[in-house]
Amino acid sequence: MTARSAPADAPVGAAPDAPADARPASPVQPDPGLLADWARRVGALSDGIRALLAVVVAEGGPAVADHFYGVMLEDPRAARYLDVDQVRERLKPSLQRWLAALLAARPGDIDALQATQEHVGQVHARIGIPVDLVARGGRMLKDDLHAGIRRHAGSDRLALDAIVCADGLVDIALESMTRAYTRSREAAGQVDGAFRLFSLIQNIGTERERQRALLLTWENALIYALTSEHPGPPAPLQISRSEFGLWFLHKGMASFGDTTETREVNLIAARMDSILRARLPEADTIAARRELLDELRAGADAIRSLVTIMFDGIGDLESGRDALTRLLNRRFLPTILRREIALQANTGRQFAVLMLDLDHFKSINDTHGHEAGDRALKHVAALLVDNTRGSDYLFRYGGEEFVVVLGSVSHEDAKAIAEGLRNAIASSPVALADGSTLSLTGSIGVAVQDGHPDYERVLARADAAMYAAKRGGRDRVVMDDGDLPDPPGVRALQH
């Protein structure tokens, strides 16, 4: 079962509070140069400057927050991200806490500071906040801080030193956010592109065999040329100019993305072409050309193996399809939820997320074996397909968890569909290999999109509702009412 973090505030650039996934994608190491710059700027804070900045934030923080969010709410684009209640209850206090932590930082706080800015940048990317709003927010904060520093400094020298320090800390915080924002947006763009390709590719196995055949065609042409008396110039024989090479450059890289395998294919192909250009003109004997051919064919074999690995990946897990249940896996869930959020914003049509967890699944594996567990998962997947609409998205989220995204539904519609799924599971035992049957039940949490732009929020709400169903006795549906306790194991990112 999943464990999600409680909501964590992301105040800068008009970002709303948003939960961070407790199981993030591949973590990225902080830039050592950036951490060194953090250390330098934090080290420049003298006791006098710290005391002055503390007074500025303590006395002027509420006014700074009022000005900041007042201007943000005047921008029509910010209406998607902000509402008055959210600003008053969460974001204004959060902004003041963020400023206080940033301007009072000590050397031991640097890792936490960097992690906070990374998290905020990821939230900005996830909800698609315009980056110029973030830059505007930073400019406004610095202007207000300058005015407060000049009021309280007592001397021009202290005011100047404090302004330089405050500007440096705000700037490096924004740089850290932007770095995380850019990385997250690029990753999301790659996944969105992969989803488009996945949606278009009807038979990945056919495409894989076609590319293997094109690679073999190039290899046969190479053999023919190098075993003839006059092999000709090297350029037409280069693998980068072959049909396979052109496909890999223009479509293969777009499909598979920047992976270890694609980088290795590029390196091997470049090395093969370099060897061909350098040695073919001098290979004036059969023996020399035979040696060259053997070396190039070894490279082709290596590329063929890598292509097989890549297609095997895109054919199951990397394609977004769970190998066991044939439902979508969680890879494309953010893509789908972002699209549904945009649809809701543009059309007003709500969507809902159902989080379903099979009850007592561990005991099924322990008592009946993993083969029975696999049968149960496939059985439930089939029931999901039979009891949902063609417009709904079905995911195996991980382990014994499933996620259903219901488009264009009301609160009542979502509850009715969830109850139908629960009843279908409870009334349809799974057949085991020995001819016996096993009764199943599921606990389902339901959250209807509330207009919040961060897809992690609706997931966390559905997750909390599912845990409430578990705590309430299992084999039941719980609708999120906005006031459920967090699921077990969550942690808030504190500023």
Tab-separated table of C-alpha atoms in Angstrom:
chain	number	residue	atom	x	y	z
A	1	MET	CA	0.000	0.000	0.000
A	2	THR	CA	1.154	3.524	-0.677
A	3	ALA	CA	2.348	6.107	1.775
A	4	ARG	CA	2.049	9.729	0.769
A	5	SER	CA	3.330	12.848	2.416
A	6	ALA	CA	1.090	15.352	4.068
A	7	PRO	CA	0.649	18.692	2.321
A	8	ALA	CA	3.781	20.797	2.273
A	9	ASP	CA	3.747	24.495	1.537
A	10	ALA	CA	5.286	25.886	-1.620
A	11	PRO	CA	4.928	29.615	-1.183
A	12	VAL	CA	7.099	31.310	-3.779
A	13	GLY	CA	5.719	32.281	-7.158
A	14	ALA	CA	2.093	31.863	-6.111
A	15	ALA	CA	2.432	28.096	-5.744
A	16	PRO	CA	-0.187	26.361	-3.616
A	17	ASP	CA	0.398	23.869	-0.889
A	18	ALA	CA	0.975	20.449	-2.408
A	19	PRO	CA	1.904	16.994	-1.170
A	20	ALA	CA	5.159	15.477	-2.329
A	21	ASP	CA	5.123	11.866	-3.476
A	22	ALA	CA	6.747	9.662	-0.842
A	23	ARG	CA	8.077	7.493	-3.658
A	24	PRO	CA	9.722	10.015	-5.975
A	25	ALA	CA	11.204	9.188	-9.345
A	26	SER	CA	14.958	8.880	-9.629
A	27	PRO	CA	16.516	11.418	-7.202
A	28	VAL	CA	19.030	13.877	-8.621
A	29	GLN	CA	22.131	14.853	-6.706
A	30	PRO	CA	22.402	18.589	-5.917
A	31	ASP	CA	24.899	20.580	-7.940
A	32	PRO	CA	28.081	20.846	-5.818
A	33	GLY	CA	28.695	24.334	-7.167
A	34	LEU	CA	25.242	25.413	-6.095
A	35	LEU	CA	25.738	23.992	-2.599
A	36	ALA	CA	29.069	25.781	-2.365
A	37	ASP	CA	27.363	29.044	-3.319
A	38	TRP	CA	24.712	28.417	-0.649
A	39	ALA	CA	27.505	27.937	1.893
A	40	ARG	CA	29.261	31.133	0.805
A	41	ARG	CA	26.118	33.243	1.016
A	42	VAL	CA	24.972	31.791	4.329
A	43	GLY	CA	28.486	32.315	5.687
A	44	ALA	CA	28.279	35.998	4.755
A	45	LEU	CA	25.440	36.546	7.235
A	46	SER	CA	26.959	38.305	10.234
A	47	ASP	CA	25.162	38.397	13.556
A	48	GLY	CA	24.205	42.010	12.937
A	49	ILE	CA	22.722	41.239	9.533
A	50	ARG	CA	20.883	38.201	10.902
A	51	ALA	CA	19.356	40.289	13.662
A	52	LEU	CA	18.309	43.017	11.211
A	53	LEU	CA	16.734	40.545	8.758
A	54	ALA	CA	14.902	38.802	11.600
A	55	VAL	CA	13.343	42.136	12.631
A	56	VAL	CA	12.397	42.929	9.016
A	57	VAL	CA	10.666	39.580	8.545
A	58	ALA	CA	8.989	39.568	11.957
A	59	GLU	CA	7.601	43.095	11.679
A	60	GLY	CA	7.097	43.360	7.933
A	61	GLY	CA	6.328	39.749	7.025
A	62	PRO	CA	2.521	40.097	7.063
A	63	ALA	CA	2.662	43.223	4.898
A	64	VAL	CA	5.089	41.535	2.492
A	65	ALA	CA	2.758	38.548	2.188
A	66	ASP	CA	-0.263	40.814	1.670
A	67	HIS	CA	1.507	42.716	-1.097
A	68	PHE	CA	2.905	39.570	-2.708
A	69	TYR	CA	-0.385	37.711	-2.987
A	70	GLY	CA	-2.383	40.864	-3.678
A	71	VAL	CA	-0.389	41.434	-6.848
A	72	MET	CA	-0.477	37.730	-7.749
A	73	LEU	CA	-4.262	37.603	-7.460
A	74	GLU	CA	-4.504	40.497	-9.924
A	75	ASP	CA	-2.908	38.341	-12.646
A	76	PRO	CA	-5.648	36.376	-14.487
A	77	ARG	CA	-3.287	33.439	-14.968
A	78	ALA	CA	-2.892	33.076	-11.217
A	79	ALA	CA	-6.603	32.410	-10.775
A	80	ARG	CA	-5.951	28.808	-11.730
A	81	TYR	CA	-3.494	28.385	-8.863
A	82	LEU	CA	-4.888	30.566	-6.098
A	83	ASP	CA	-8.070	31.271	-4.219
A	84	VAL	CA	-8.669	33.786	-1.446
A	85	ASP	CA	-9.186	31.229	1.326
A	86	GLN	CA	-6.064	29.310	0.402
A	87	VAL	CA	-4.000	32.504	0.322
A	88	ARG	CA	-5.290	33.652	3.725
A	89	GLU	CA	-5.099	30.347	5.572
A	90	ARG	CA	-2.003	28.687	4.152
A	91	LEU	CA	0.057	30.656	1.691
A	92	LYS	CA	0.596	33.922	3.531
A	93	PRO	CA	1.838	32.191	6.712
A	94	SER	CA	3.870	29.823	4.562
A	95	LEU	CA	5.576	32.671	2.724
A	96	GLN	CA	6.543	34.282	6.023
A	97	ARG	CA	7.978	30.997	7.335
A	98	TRP	CA	9.909	30.504	4.099
A	99	LEU	CA	11.428	33.988	4.292
A	100	ALA	CA	12.339	33.578	7.954
A	101	ALA	CA	14.077	30.247	7.323
A	102	LEU	CA	15.886	31.540	4.230
A	103	LEU	CA	17.200	34.762	5.815
A	104	ALA	CA	18.174	33.200	9.160
A	105	ALA	CA	19.945	30.167	7.695
A	106	ARG	CA	23.008	28.652	9.363
A	107	PRO	CA	25.656	26.477	7.678
A	108	GLY	CA	23.980	23.336	9.009
A	109	ASP	CA	20.724	24.307	7.273
A	110	ILE	CA	22.072	24.275	3.714
A	111	ASP	CA	21.010	20.747	2.753
A	112	ALA	CA	17.494	21.344	4.083
A	113	LEU	CA	17.311	24.715	2.325
A	114	GLN	CA	18.324	23.165	-0.977
A	115	ALA	CA	15.822	20.327	-0.547
A	116	THR	CA	13.048	22.842	0.171
A	117	GLN	CA	13.753	24.858	-2.978
A	118	GLU	CA	13.943	21.659	-5.047
A	119	HIS	CA	10.559	20.619	-3.699
A	120	VAL	CA	9.010	24.000	-4.454
A	121	GLY	CA	10.405	23.912	-7.994
A	122	GLN	CA	8.954	20.442	-8.525
A	123	VAL	CA	5.538	21.634	-7.343
A	124	HIS	CA	5.712	24.621	-9.707
A	125	ALA	CA	6.519	22.259	-12.570
A	126	ARG	CA	3.838	19.764	-11.638
A	127	ILE	CA	1.052	22.339	-11.732
A	128	GLY	CA	2.511	24.206	-14.713
A	129	ILE	CA	2.863	27.605	-13.049
A	130	PRO	CA	4.309	30.196	-15.489
A	131	VAL	CA	7.958	30.719	-14.672
A	132	ASP	CA	7.648	34.493	-15.115
A	133	LEU	CA	5.270	34.543	-12.133
A	134	VAL	CA	8.030	33.020	-10.033
A	135	ALA	CA	10.524	35.603	-11.281
A	136	ARG	CA	8.016	38.392	-10.580
A	137	GLY	CA	7.507	37.037	-7.075
A	138	GLY	CA	11.238	37.099	-6.411
A	139	ARG	CA	11.508	40.684	-7.643
A	140	MET	CA	8.601	41.809	-5.445
A	141	LEU	CA	10.055	40.109	-2.374
A	142	LYS	CA	13.400	41.798	-2.844
A	143	ASP	CA	11.797	45.229	-3.315
A	144	ASP	CA	9.812	44.846	-0.081
A	145	LEU	CA	12.826	43.508	1.797
A	146	HIS	CA	14.911	46.482	0.627
A	147	ALA	CA	12.344	48.908	1.972
A	148	GLY	CA	12.159	47.099	5.318
A	149	ILE	CA	15.932	46.906	5.644
A	150	ARG	CA	16.330	50.625	5.003
A	151	ARG	CA	13.699	51.411	7.657
A	152	HIS	CA	15.355	49.331	10.363
A	153	ALA	CA	19.082	49.359	9.518
A	154	GLY	CA	20.177	52.504	11.352
A	155	SER	CA	23.139	52.994	9.004
A	156	ASP	CA	23.659	53.009	5.268
A	157	ARG	CA	26.550	50.556	5.560
A	158	LEU	CA	24.524	47.956	7.436
A	159	ALA	CA	21.579	48.483	5.065
A	160	LEU	CA	23.774	47.907	2.011
A	161	ASP	CA	25.388	44.774	3.450
A	162	ALA	CA	22.002	43.351	4.479
A	163	ILE	CA	20.458	44.073	1.062
A	164	VAL	CA	23.342	42.329	-0.706
A	165	CYS	CA	22.986	39.274	1.549
A	166	ALA	CA	19.200	39.140	1.266
A	167	ASP	CA	19.299	39.513	-2.525
A	168	GLY	CA	21.886	36.758	-2.807
A	169	LEU	CA	19.843	34.328	-0.735
A	170	VAL	CA	16.602	35.040	-2.604
A	171	ASP	CA	18.404	34.713	-5.942
A	172	ILE	CA	20.037	31.394	-5.119
A	173	ALA	CA	16.741	30.051	-3.781
A	174	LEU	CA	15.070	30.995	-7.071
A	175	GLU	CA	17.946	29.434	-9.019
A	176	SER	CA	17.522	26.184	-7.083
A	177	MET	CA	13.775	26.224	-7.735
A	178	THR	CA	14.325	26.916	-11.427
A	179	ARG	CA	16.814	24.078	-11.719
A	180	ALA	CA	14.303	21.630	-10.249
A	181	TYR	CA	11.495	23.172	-12.316
A	182	THR	CA	13.394	22.753	-15.565
A	183	ARG	CA	14.405	19.190	-14.795
A	184	SER	CA	10.864	18.213	-13.813
A	185	ARG	CA	9.298	19.851	-16.855
A	186	GLU	CA	11.769	18.153	-19.176
A	187	ALA	CA	11.086	14.780	-17.572
A	188	ALA	CA	7.338	15.335	-17.792
A	189	GLY	CA	7.691	16.335	-21.438
A	190	GLN	CA	9.572	13.135	-22.203
A	191	VAL	CA	6.895	11.030	-20.513
A	192	ASP	CA	4.113	12.930	-22.292
A	193	GLY	CA	5.859	12.345	-25.599
A	194	ALA	CA	6.299	8.672	-24.791
A	195	PHE	CA	2.599	8.455	-24.012
A	196	ARG	CA	1.728	9.912	-27.408
A	197	LEU	CA	3.980	7.375	-29.088
A	198	PHE	CA	2.576	4.606	-26.918
A	199	SER	CA	-0.938	5.586	-27.929
A	200	LEU	CA	-0.009	5.465	-31.615
A	201	ILE	CA	2.026	2.276	-31.660
A	202	GLN	CA	-0.441	-0.576	-32.095
A	203	ASN	CA	2.063	-3.423	-32.368
A	204	ILE	CA	5.405	-2.799	-30.744
A	205	GLY	CA	6.548	-6.319	-31.569
A	206	THR	CA	6.121	-5.649	-35.297
A	207	GLU	CA	8.099	-2.418	-35.068
A	208	ARG	CA	10.884	-4.183	-33.184
A	209	GLU	CA	11.185	-6.869	-35.864
A	210	ARG	CA	11.110	-4.244	-38.591
A	211	GLN	CA	14.056	-2.397	-37.103
A	212	ARG	CA	15.974	-5.616	-36.554
A	213	ALA	CA	15.351	-6.424	-40.215
A	214	LEU	CA	16.606	-2.997	-41.302
A	215	LEU	CA	19.727	-3.520	-39.228
A	216	LEU	CA	20.240	-6.890	-40.943
A	217	THR	CA	19.708	-5.241	-44.356
A	218	TRP	CA	22.495	-2.776	-43.597
A	219	GLU	CA	24.733	-5.629	-42.453
A	220	ASN	CA	24.090	-7.614	-45.652
A	221	ALA	CA	24.883	-4.549	-47.769
A	222	LEU	CA	28.118	-4.140	-45.832
A	223	ILE	CA	29.035	-7.790	-46.387
A	224	TYR	CA	28.341	-7.503	-50.110
A	225	ALA	CA	30.428	-4.345	-50.437
A	226	LEU	CA	33.417	-5.548	-48.403
A	227	THR	CA	33.600	-8.913	-50.156
A	228	SER	CA	33.515	-7.348	-53.610
A	229	GLU	CA	36.581	-6.254	-55.519
A	230	HIS	CA	35.631	-2.581	-55.441
A	231	PRO	CA	33.731	-1.753	-52.204
A	232	GLY	CA	33.295	1.912	-53.115
A	233	PRO	CA	33.437	4.985	-50.820
A	234	PRO	CA	32.699	4.570	-47.105
A	235	ALA	CA	29.957	7.220	-46.776
A	236	PRO	CA	27.030	5.190	-48.218
A	237	LEU	CA	27.986	2.241	-45.999
A	238	GLN	CA	27.879	4.165	-42.706
A	239	ILE	CA	25.297	2.841	-40.296
A	240	SER	CA	24.183	6.400	-39.489
A	241	ARG	CA	23.072	6.747	-43.124
A	242	SER	CA	21.219	3.450	-43.240
A	243	GLU	CA	17.445	3.222	-42.882
A	244	PHE	CA	17.954	1.884	-39.383
A	245	GLY	CA	20.329	4.717	-38.497
A	246	LEU	CA	17.931	7.375	-39.744
A	247	TRP	CA	15.011	5.781	-37.896
A	248	PHE	CA	17.014	5.628	-34.675
A	249	LEU	CA	18.057	9.265	-34.981
A	250	HIS	CA	14.649	10.709	-35.774
A	251	LYS	CA	12.208	8.332	-34.096
A	252	GLY	CA	14.073	5.845	-31.942
A	253	MET	CA	15.633	8.471	-29.710
A	254	ALA	CA	12.277	10.219	-29.374
A	255	SER	CA	10.609	6.945	-28.419
A	256	PHE	CA	13.157	5.635	-25.945
A	257	GLY	CA	14.512	8.923	-24.602
A	258	ASP	CA	17.951	9.509	-23.141
A	259	THR	CA	18.802	6.137	-21.585
A	260	THR	CA	21.929	4.102	-21.019
A	261	GLU	CA	21.001	1.946	-24.013
A	262	THR	CA	20.360	4.819	-26.441
A	263	ARG	CA	23.600	6.509	-25.464
A	264	GLU	CA	25.465	3.244	-25.982
A	265	VAL	CA	23.899	2.728	-29.423
A	266	ASN	CA	24.979	6.236	-30.416
A	267	LEU	CA	28.530	5.622	-29.200
A	268	ILE	CA	28.837	2.271	-30.973
A	269	ALA	CA	27.395	3.635	-34.226
A	270	ALA	CA	29.717	6.658	-34.160
A	271	ARG	CA	32.703	4.385	-33.495
A	272	MET	CA	31.702	2.056	-36.359
A	273	ASP	CA	31.357	4.953	-38.801
A	274	SER	CA	34.704	6.374	-37.704
A	275	ILE	CA	36.419	3.002	-38.207
A	276	LEU	CA	34.802	2.612	-41.637
A	277	ARG	CA	35.898	6.070	-42.799
A	278	ALA	CA	39.452	5.605	-41.531
A	279	ARG	CA	40.172	2.056	-42.638
A	280	LEU	CA	38.115	1.273	-45.738
A	281	PRO	CA	40.200	3.406	-48.118
A	282	GLU	CA	43.337	1.557	-46.922
A	283	ALA	CA	41.765	-1.937	-46.903
A	284	ASP	CA	43.126	-3.000	-50.284
A	285	THR	CA	43.271	-6.729	-49.559
A	286	ILE	CA	40.636	-9.357	-48.887
A	287	ALA	CA	42.199	-10.082	-45.510
A	288	ALA	CA	42.110	-6.415	-44.464
A	289	ARG	CA	38.495	-6.019	-45.554
A	290	ARG	CA	37.565	-9.257	-43.794
A	291	GLU	CA	39.078	-7.975	-40.550
A	292	LEU	CA	37.194	-4.691	-40.963
A	293	LEU	CA	33.962	-6.564	-41.658
A	294	ASP	CA	34.318	-8.714	-38.533
A	295	GLU	CA	34.832	-5.643	-36.378
A	296	LEU	CA	31.826	-3.829	-37.846
A	297	ARG	CA	29.590	-6.891	-37.512
A	298	ALA	CA	30.565	-7.147	-33.840
A	299	GLY	CA	29.341	-3.581	-33.437
A	300	ALA	CA	26.101	-4.444	-35.246
A	301	ASP	CA	25.565	-7.406	-32.899
A	302	ALA	CA	25.993	-5.121	-29.908
A	303	ILE	CA	23.488	-2.625	-31.350
A	304	ARG	CA	21.038	-5.455	-32.090
A	305	SER	CA	21.189	-6.594	-28.462
A	306	LEU	CA	20.654	-3.060	-27.168
A	307	VAL	CA	17.712	-2.521	-29.527
A	308	THR	CA	16.132	-5.727	-28.237
A	309	ILE	CA	16.531	-4.502	-24.654
A	310	MET	CA	14.981	-1.136	-25.536
A	311	PHE	CA	11.999	-2.642	-27.321
A	312	ASP	CA	11.459	-5.159	-24.540
A	313	GLY	CA	11.306	-2.219	-22.169
A	314	ILE	CA	8.924	-0.115	-24.224
A	315	GLY	CA	6.849	-3.203	-24.869
A	316	ASP	CA	5.951	-3.677	-21.211
A	317	LEU	CA	6.987	-1.508	-18.290
A	318	GLU	CA	8.444	1.375	-20.246
A	319	SER	CA	5.498	1.456	-22.598
A	320	GLY	CA	3.240	2.107	-19.663
A	321	ARG	CA	1.649	-1.350	-19.704
A	322	ASP	CA	1.864	-3.617	-16.665
A	323	ALA	CA	3.250	-6.972	-17.773
A	324	LEU	CA	0.976	-9.063	-15.533
A	325	THR	CA	-2.412	-7.354	-15.707
A	326	ARG	CA	-1.986	-5.497	-19.038
A	327	LEU	CA	-3.399	-2.383	-17.406
A	328	LEU	CA	-1.455	0.851	-17.601
A	329	ASN	CA	1.282	1.193	-15.028
A	330	ARG	CA	1.917	4.327	-12.995
A	331	ARG	CA	4.368	5.809	-15.496
A	332	PHE	CA	1.676	7.647	-17.434
A	333	LEU	CA	-0.554	8.508	-14.473
A	334	PRO	CA	0.838	12.081	-14.157
A	335	THR	CA	0.245	12.623	-17.885
A	336	ILE	CA	-3.378	11.532	-17.611
A	337	LEU	CA	-4.041	13.558	-14.456
A	338	ARG	CA	-2.494	16.706	-15.933
A	339	ARG	CA	-4.741	16.327	-18.959
A	340	GLU	CA	-7.816	15.820	-16.775
A	341	ILE	CA	-6.937	18.867	-14.669
A	342	ALA	CA	-6.590	20.979	-17.829
A	343	LEU	CA	-9.916	19.629	-19.094
A	344	GLN	CA	-11.584	20.466	-15.805
A	345	ALA	CA	-10.161	23.993	-15.898
A	346	ASN	CA	-11.325	24.546	-19.482
A	347	THR	CA	-14.714	22.784	-19.456
A	348	GLY	CA	-15.735	22.535	-15.811
A	349	ARG	CA	-16.082	18.752	-16.107
A	350	GLN	CA	-14.931	17.117	-12.903
A	351	PHE	CA	-12.974	13.913	-12.695
A	352	ALA	CA	-12.397	11.474	-9.860
A	353	VAL	CA	-9.622	9.175	-8.739
A	354	LEU	CA	-10.355	5.771	-7.223
A	355	MET	CA	-7.607	4.086	-5.219
A	356	LEU	CA	-8.355	0.370	-4.798
A	357	ASP	CA	-6.407	-1.997	-2.586
A	358	LEU	CA	-7.080	-5.755	-2.437
A	359	ASP	CA	-7.790	-6.792	1.136
A	360	HIS	CA	-5.507	-9.303	2.884
A	361	PHE	CA	-3.427	-9.789	-0.262
A	362	LYS	CA	-0.332	-10.853	1.670
A	363	SER	CA	-2.249	-13.732	3.217
A	364	ILE	CA	-3.299	-14.875	-0.273
A	365	ASN	CA	0.346	-15.138	-1.287
A	366	ASP	CA	1.363	-16.730	2.007
A	367	THR	CA	-1.478	-19.284	2.075
A	368	HIS	CA	-2.015	-20.110	-1.585
A	369	GLY	CA	1.273	-19.087	-3.204
A	370	HIS	CA	2.302	-16.304	-5.546
A	371	GLU	CA	0.679	-17.962	-8.540
A	372	ALA	CA	-2.674	-17.530	-6.784
A	373	GLY	CA	-1.780	-13.928	-6.028
A	374	ASP	CA	-1.031	-13.308	-9.706
A	375	ARG	CA	-4.364	-14.911	-10.655
A	376	ALA	CA	-6.141	-12.628	-8.199
A	377	LEU	CA	-4.493	-9.526	-9.650
A	378	LYS	CA	-5.349	-10.498	-13.227
A	379	HIS	CA	-8.899	-11.360	-12.161
A	380	VAL	CA	-9.408	-7.947	-10.540
A	381	ALA	CA	-7.897	-6.216	-13.572
A	382	ALA	CA	-10.457	-7.958	-15.787
A	383	LEU	CA	-13.261	-6.889	-13.450
A	384	LEU	CA	-12.064	-3.301	-13.643
A	385	VAL	CA	-12.181	-3.442	-17.437
A	386	ASP	CA	-15.696	-4.934	-17.394
A	387	ASN	CA	-17.116	-2.508	-14.843
A	388	THR	CA	-15.774	0.831	-16.026
A	389	ARG	CA	-16.367	2.963	-19.101
A	390	GLY	CA	-14.255	3.155	-22.222
A	391	SER	CA	-13.292	6.727	-21.322
A	392	ASP	CA	-11.861	5.707	-17.934
A	393	TYR	CA	-8.175	4.981	-17.326
A	394	LEU	CA	-7.140	1.877	-15.430
A	395	PHE	CA	-3.746	1.540	-13.751
A	396	ARG	CA	-1.983	-1.068	-11.732
A	397	TYR	CA	-0.382	1.326	-9.327
A	398	GLY	CA	1.930	-1.181	-7.680
A	399	GLY	CA	1.638	-4.399	-5.684
A	400	GLU	CA	-2.038	-5.013	-4.983
A	401	GLU	CA	-3.076	-1.406	-5.629
A	402	PHE	CA	-5.044	-0.140	-8.593
A	403	VAL	CA	-5.986	3.380	-9.645
A	404	VAL	CA	-9.002	4.306	-11.762
A	405	VAL	CA	-9.348	7.785	-13.269
A	406	LEU	CA	-12.987	8.592	-14.033
A	407	GLY	CA	-13.553	11.461	-16.428
A	408	SER	CA	-16.642	13.707	-16.484
A	409	VAL	CA	-18.244	12.432	-13.285
A	410	SER	CA	-20.140	13.956	-10.408
A	411	HIS	CA	-19.654	13.036	-6.776
A	412	GLU	CA	-22.633	10.688	-7.022
A	413	ASP	CA	-21.399	9.106	-10.275
A	414	ALA	CA	-17.975	8.395	-8.800
A	415	LYS	CA	-19.465	6.812	-5.689
A	416	ALA	CA	-21.818	4.633	-7.752
A	417	ILE	CA	-19.007	3.377	-9.985
A	418	ALA	CA	-16.815	2.657	-6.963
A	419	GLU	CA	-19.632	0.729	-5.265
A	420	GLY	CA	-20.191	-1.231	-8.457
A	421	LEU	CA	-16.502	-2.179	-8.546
A	422	ARG	CA	-16.486	-3.152	-4.896
A	423	ASN	CA	-19.563	-5.334	-5.377
A	424	ALA	CA	-18.149	-6.943	-8.544
A	425	ILE	CA	-14.985	-7.952	-6.695
A	426	ALA	CA	-16.847	-9.270	-3.643
A	427	SER	CA	-19.316	-11.303	-5.725
A	428	SER	CA	-16.830	-12.805	-8.184
A	429	PRO	CA	-14.342	-15.256	-6.626
A	430	VAL	CA	-11.162	-16.043	-8.505
A	431	ALA	CA	-10.615	-19.571	-9.851
A	432	LEU	CA	-7.360	-21.184	-8.670
A	433	ALA	CA	-5.239	-23.713	-10.516
A	434	ASP	CA	-6.500	-26.647	-8.415
A	435	GLY	CA	-10.117	-25.937	-9.363
A	436	SER	CA	-11.043	-24.259	-6.095
A	437	THR	CA	-12.138	-20.642	-5.793
A	438	LEU	CA	-11.003	-17.819	-3.563
A	439	SER	CA	-13.198	-14.956	-2.411
A	440	LEU	CA	-11.778	-11.447	-2.749
A	441	THR	CA	-12.688	-8.035	-1.410
A	442	GLY	CA	-11.304	-4.578	-2.005
A	443	SER	CA	-11.128	-1.297	-0.128
A	444	ILE	CA	-11.704	1.752	-2.312
A	445	GLY	CA	-10.982	5.404	-1.643
A	446	VAL	CA	-12.553	8.035	-3.891
A	447	ALA	CA	-11.563	11.671	-4.376
A	448	VAL	CA	-13.341	14.023	-6.775
A	449	GLN	CA	-11.152	16.764	-8.233
A	450	ASP	CA	-11.713	19.981	-6.293
A	451	GLY	CA	-10.087	22.385	-8.740
A	452	HIS	CA	-6.627	22.186	-7.193
A	453	PRO	CA	-4.021	22.301	-9.989
A	454	ASP	CA	-1.607	19.759	-8.473
A	455	TYR	CA	-2.457	16.178	-9.411
A	456	GLU	CA	-0.622	14.880	-6.339
A	457	ARG	CA	-3.327	16.412	-4.155
A	458	VAL	CA	-6.186	14.378	-5.627
A	459	LEU	CA	-4.030	11.240	-5.453
A	460	ALA	CA	-3.223	11.885	-1.797
A	461	ARG	CA	-6.906	12.450	-1.011
A	462	ALA	CA	-7.901	9.184	-2.702
A	463	ASP	CA	-5.078	7.427	-0.861
A	464	ALA	CA	-6.259	8.785	2.492
A	465	ALA	CA	-9.827	7.680	1.722
A	466	MET	CA	-8.597	4.194	0.815
A	467	TYR	CA	-6.758	3.906	4.142
A	468	ALA	CA	-9.927	5.072	5.892
A	469	ALA	CA	-11.777	2.218	4.143
A	470	LYS	CA	-9.133	-0.191	5.447
A	471	ARG	CA	-9.428	1.147	8.972
A	472	GLY	CA	-13.210	1.014	8.769
A	473	GLY	CA	-13.298	-2.740	8.244
A	474	ARG	CA	-12.355	-3.254	4.565
A	475	ASP	CA	-14.644	-4.229	1.676
A	476	ARG	CA	-16.064	-0.727	1.564
A	477	VAL	CA	-15.964	2.568	-0.316
A	478	VAL	CA	-14.963	5.802	1.419
A	479	MET	CA	-15.417	9.185	-0.235
A	480	ASP	CA	-12.886	11.859	0.655
A	481	ASP	CA	-14.618	14.588	2.639
A	482	GLY	CA	-11.614	16.891	2.799
A	483	ASP	CA	-10.916	16.125	6.446
A	484	LEU	CA	-9.406	12.634	6.477
A	485	PRO	CA	-6.231	11.837	8.428
A	486	ASP	CA	-3.076	11.175	6.459
A	487	PRO	CA	-2.219	7.616	5.370
A	488	PRO	CA	0.371	5.762	7.502
A	489	GLY	CA	3.998	6.651	6.967
A	490	VAL	CA	3.543	10.156	5.617
A	491	ARG	CA	5.909	12.988	6.393
A	492	ALA	CA	5.518	16.690	5.891
A	493	LEU	CA	8.336	18.716	4.353
A	494	GLN	CA	8.870	21.347	7.021
A	495	HIS	CA	10.323	24.769	6.313
